[in-house]
Short mmCIF file of C-alpha atoms in Angstrom, two decimals:
data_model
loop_
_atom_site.label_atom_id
_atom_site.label_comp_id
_atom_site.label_asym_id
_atom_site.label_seq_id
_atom_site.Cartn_x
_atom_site.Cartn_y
_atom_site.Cartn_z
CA UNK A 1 92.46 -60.29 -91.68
CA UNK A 2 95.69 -59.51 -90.26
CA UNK A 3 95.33 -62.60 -87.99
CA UNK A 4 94.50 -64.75 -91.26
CA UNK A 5 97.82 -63.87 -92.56
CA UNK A 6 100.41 -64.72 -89.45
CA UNK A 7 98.44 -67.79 -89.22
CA UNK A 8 99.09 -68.41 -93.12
CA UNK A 9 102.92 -67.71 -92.94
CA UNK A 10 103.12 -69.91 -90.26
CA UNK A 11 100.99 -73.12 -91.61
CA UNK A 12 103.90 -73.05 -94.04
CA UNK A 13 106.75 -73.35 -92.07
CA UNK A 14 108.40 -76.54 -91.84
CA UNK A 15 108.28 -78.98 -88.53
CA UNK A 16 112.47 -77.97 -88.78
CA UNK A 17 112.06 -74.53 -88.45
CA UNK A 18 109.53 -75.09 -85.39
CA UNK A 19 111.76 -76.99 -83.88
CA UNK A 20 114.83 -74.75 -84.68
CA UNK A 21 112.87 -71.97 -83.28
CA UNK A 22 111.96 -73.38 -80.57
CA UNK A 23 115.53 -74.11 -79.58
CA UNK A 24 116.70 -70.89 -80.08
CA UNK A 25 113.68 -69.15 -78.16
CA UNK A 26 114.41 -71.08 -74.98
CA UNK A 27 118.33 -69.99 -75.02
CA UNK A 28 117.27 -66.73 -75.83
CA UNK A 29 114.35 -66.33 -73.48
CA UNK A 30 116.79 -68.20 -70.60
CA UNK A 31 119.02 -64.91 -70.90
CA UNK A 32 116.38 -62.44 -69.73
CA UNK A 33 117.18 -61.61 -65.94
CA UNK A 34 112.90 -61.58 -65.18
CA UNK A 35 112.99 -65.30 -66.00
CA UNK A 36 116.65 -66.03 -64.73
CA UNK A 37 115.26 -64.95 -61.27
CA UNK A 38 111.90 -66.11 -61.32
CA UNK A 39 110.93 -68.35 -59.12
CA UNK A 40 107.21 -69.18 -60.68
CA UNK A 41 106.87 -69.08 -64.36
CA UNK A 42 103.30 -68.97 -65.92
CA UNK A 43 103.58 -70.50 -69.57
CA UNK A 44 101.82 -72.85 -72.02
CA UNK A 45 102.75 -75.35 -74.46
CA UNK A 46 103.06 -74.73 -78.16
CA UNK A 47 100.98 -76.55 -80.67
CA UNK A 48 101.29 -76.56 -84.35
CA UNK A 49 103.49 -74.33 -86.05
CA UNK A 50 103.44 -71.89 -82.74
CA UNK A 51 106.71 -70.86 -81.53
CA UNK A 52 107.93 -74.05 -79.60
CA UNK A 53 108.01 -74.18 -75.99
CA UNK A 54 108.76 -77.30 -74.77
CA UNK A 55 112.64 -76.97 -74.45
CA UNK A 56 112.11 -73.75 -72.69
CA UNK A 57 109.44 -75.40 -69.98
CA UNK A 58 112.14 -78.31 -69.42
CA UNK A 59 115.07 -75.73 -69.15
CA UNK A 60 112.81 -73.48 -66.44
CA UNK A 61 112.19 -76.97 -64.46
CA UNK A 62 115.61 -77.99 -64.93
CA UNK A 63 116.57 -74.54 -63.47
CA UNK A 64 114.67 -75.38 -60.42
CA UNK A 65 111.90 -73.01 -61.52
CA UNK A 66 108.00 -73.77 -61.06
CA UNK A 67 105.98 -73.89 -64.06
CA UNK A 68 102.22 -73.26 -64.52
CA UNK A 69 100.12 -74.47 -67.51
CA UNK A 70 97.36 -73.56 -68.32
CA UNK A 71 93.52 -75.72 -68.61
CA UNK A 72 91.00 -74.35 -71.17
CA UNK A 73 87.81 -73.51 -69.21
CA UNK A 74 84.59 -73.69 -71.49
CA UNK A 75 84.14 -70.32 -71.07
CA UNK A 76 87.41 -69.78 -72.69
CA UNK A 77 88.98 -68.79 -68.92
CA UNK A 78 92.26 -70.10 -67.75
CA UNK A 79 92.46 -72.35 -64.95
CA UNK A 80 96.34 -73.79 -64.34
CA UNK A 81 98.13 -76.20 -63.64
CA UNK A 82 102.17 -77.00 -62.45
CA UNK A 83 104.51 -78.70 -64.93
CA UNK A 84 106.61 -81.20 -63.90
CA UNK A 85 107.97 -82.42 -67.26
CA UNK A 86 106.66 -84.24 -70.39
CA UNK A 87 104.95 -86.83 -68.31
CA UNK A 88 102.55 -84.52 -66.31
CA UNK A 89 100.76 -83.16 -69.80
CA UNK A 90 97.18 -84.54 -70.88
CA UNK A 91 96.43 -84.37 -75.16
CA UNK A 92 92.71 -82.23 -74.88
CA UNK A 93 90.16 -81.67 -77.53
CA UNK A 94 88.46 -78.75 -77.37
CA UNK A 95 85.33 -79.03 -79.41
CA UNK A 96 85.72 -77.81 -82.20
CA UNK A 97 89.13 -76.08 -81.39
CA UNK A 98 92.46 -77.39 -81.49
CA UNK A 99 93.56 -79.68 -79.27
CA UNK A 100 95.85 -78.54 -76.55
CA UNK A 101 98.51 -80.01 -74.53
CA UNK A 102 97.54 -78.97 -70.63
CA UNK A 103 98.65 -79.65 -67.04
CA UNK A 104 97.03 -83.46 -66.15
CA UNK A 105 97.52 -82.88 -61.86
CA UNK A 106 96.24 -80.92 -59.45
CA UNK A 107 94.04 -77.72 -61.22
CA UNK A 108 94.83 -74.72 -58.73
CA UNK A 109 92.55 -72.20 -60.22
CA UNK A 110 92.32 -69.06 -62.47
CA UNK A 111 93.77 -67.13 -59.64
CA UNK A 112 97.05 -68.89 -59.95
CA UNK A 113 98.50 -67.18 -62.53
CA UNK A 114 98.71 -64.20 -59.81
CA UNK A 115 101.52 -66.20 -58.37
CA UNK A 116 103.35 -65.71 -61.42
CA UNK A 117 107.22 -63.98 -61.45
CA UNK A 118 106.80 -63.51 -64.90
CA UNK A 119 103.88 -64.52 -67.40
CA UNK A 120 104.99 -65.72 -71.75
CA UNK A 121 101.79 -65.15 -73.31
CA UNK A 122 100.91 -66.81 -76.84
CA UNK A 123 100.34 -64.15 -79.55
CA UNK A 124 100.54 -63.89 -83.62
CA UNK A 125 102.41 -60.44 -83.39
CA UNK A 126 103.72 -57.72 -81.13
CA UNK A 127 104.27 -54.25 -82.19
CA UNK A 128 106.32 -51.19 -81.25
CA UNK A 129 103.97 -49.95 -78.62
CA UNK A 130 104.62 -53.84 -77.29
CA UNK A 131 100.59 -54.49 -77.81
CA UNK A 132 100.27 -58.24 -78.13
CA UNK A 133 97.78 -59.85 -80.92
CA UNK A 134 96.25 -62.89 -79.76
CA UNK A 135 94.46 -65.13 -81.60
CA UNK A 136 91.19 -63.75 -80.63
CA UNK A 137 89.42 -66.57 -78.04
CA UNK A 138 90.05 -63.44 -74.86
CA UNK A 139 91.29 -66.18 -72.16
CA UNK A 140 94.81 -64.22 -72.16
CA UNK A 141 92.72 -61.02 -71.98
CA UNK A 142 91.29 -62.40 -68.75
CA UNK A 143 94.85 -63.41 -67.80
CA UNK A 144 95.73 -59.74 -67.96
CA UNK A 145 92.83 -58.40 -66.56
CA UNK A 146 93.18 -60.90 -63.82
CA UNK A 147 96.41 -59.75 -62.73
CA UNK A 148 95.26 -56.10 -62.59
CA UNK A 149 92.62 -56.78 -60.13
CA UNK A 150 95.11 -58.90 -58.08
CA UNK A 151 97.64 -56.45 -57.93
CA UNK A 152 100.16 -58.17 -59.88
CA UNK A 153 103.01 -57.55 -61.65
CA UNK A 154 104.63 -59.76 -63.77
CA UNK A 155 106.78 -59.34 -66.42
CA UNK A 156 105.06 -60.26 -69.38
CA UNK A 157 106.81 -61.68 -72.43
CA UNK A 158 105.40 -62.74 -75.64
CA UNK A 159 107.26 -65.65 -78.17
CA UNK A 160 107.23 -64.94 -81.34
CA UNK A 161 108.93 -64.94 -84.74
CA UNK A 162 111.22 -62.77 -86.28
CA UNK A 163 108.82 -61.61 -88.58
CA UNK A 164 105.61 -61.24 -86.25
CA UNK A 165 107.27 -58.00 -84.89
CA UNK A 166 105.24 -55.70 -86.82
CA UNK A 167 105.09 -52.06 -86.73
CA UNK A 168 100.93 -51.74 -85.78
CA UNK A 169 98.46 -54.35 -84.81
CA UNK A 170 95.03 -53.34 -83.50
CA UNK A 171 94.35 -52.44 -79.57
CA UNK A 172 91.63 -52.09 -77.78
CA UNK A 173 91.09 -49.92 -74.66
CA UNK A 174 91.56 -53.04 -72.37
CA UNK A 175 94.86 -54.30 -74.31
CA UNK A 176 97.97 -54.33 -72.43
CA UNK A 177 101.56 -54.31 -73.48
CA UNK A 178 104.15 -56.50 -72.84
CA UNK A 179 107.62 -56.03 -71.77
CA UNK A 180 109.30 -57.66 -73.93
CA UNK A 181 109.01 -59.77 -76.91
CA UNK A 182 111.58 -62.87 -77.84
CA UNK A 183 112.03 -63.92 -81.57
CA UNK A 184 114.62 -66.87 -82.37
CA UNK A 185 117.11 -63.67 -83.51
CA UNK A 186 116.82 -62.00 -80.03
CA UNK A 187 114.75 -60.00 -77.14
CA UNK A 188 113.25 -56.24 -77.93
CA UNK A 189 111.91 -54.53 -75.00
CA UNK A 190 109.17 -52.03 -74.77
CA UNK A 191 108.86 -49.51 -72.22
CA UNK A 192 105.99 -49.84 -69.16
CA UNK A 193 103.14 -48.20 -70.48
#
């Protein structure tokens, strides 16, 4: 129910606001010192009325950065990608999904992401524990768990709105928090659980 409702709020919000937002979250996200010295960036591209992350993936490349996308498997796994600007992205339908905007080069595997400096995850809210709610499909779940079984730590950042910090969304015993969150009005931390 809870996801019902961010995803209402934000089927109303105007192509300006997306856009405005998305603006803002790339200066603001630019000003956190795990991206500023990242070398490898795992993120994704925005669709609909998601937070927008285009200018940010342009700004990362422009920083010299190197930026992973990531492929829809049909098992609703992750396989990536590199970004090397607007050019290098493919329009996919997924079935019955959405369609997605992914990586159209070289696919380097699910393991790729282990690579990753830091990791911006997609989510509908974030809440004071920094617990991440996803939209429900599990492929960032698999991310996460991925990364555990590597060995990796990456900072992981969510983009959201300034109203999809909430103060409880629902975890499960294989949830994992993230260390920060970045709305349009700023970043909020959480500590390492």
């Amino acid at each position: 129910m809870l996801r019902r409702e961010l995803l209402a709020v934000r089927n109303r919000l105007t192509e300006d606001v997306v856009r405005e937002a998305g603006e803002t979250l790339a200066v603001r996200a630019l000003e956190l010192p795990e991206l500023a010295r990242a070398r490898t960036v795992a993120a994704y591209v925005s669709v609909g009325s998601e937070p927008g992350t285009r200018a940010l993936l342009d700004a990362l490349r422009a920083q010299g950065v190197r930026v992973l996308l990531p492929a829809l498997l049909p098992d609703n796994d992750l396989d990536w990608g590199e970004y090397t600007g607007p050019d290098s992205l493919a329009r996919v339908q997924h079935g019955g999904k959405m369609a997605l905007f992914e990586p159209s080069g070289e696919r380097l595997g699910p393991d790729a992401v282990t690579s990753a400096d830091a990791v911006l995850l997609p989510g509908l809210a974030v809440d004071e524990r920094g617990m991440r709610l996803g939209r429900g499909g599990g492929s960032y779940d698999r991310v996460l768990a991925r990364l555990e079984r590597a060995g990796a730590h990456p900072a992981l950042v969510v983009l959201l709105y300034d109203t999809e910090v909430v103060a409880r969304v629902p975890a499960e015993a294989h949830d994992r928090p993230v260390q920060a969150v970045v709305t349009p009005s700023g970043v909020r931390r959480f500590p390492r659980a």
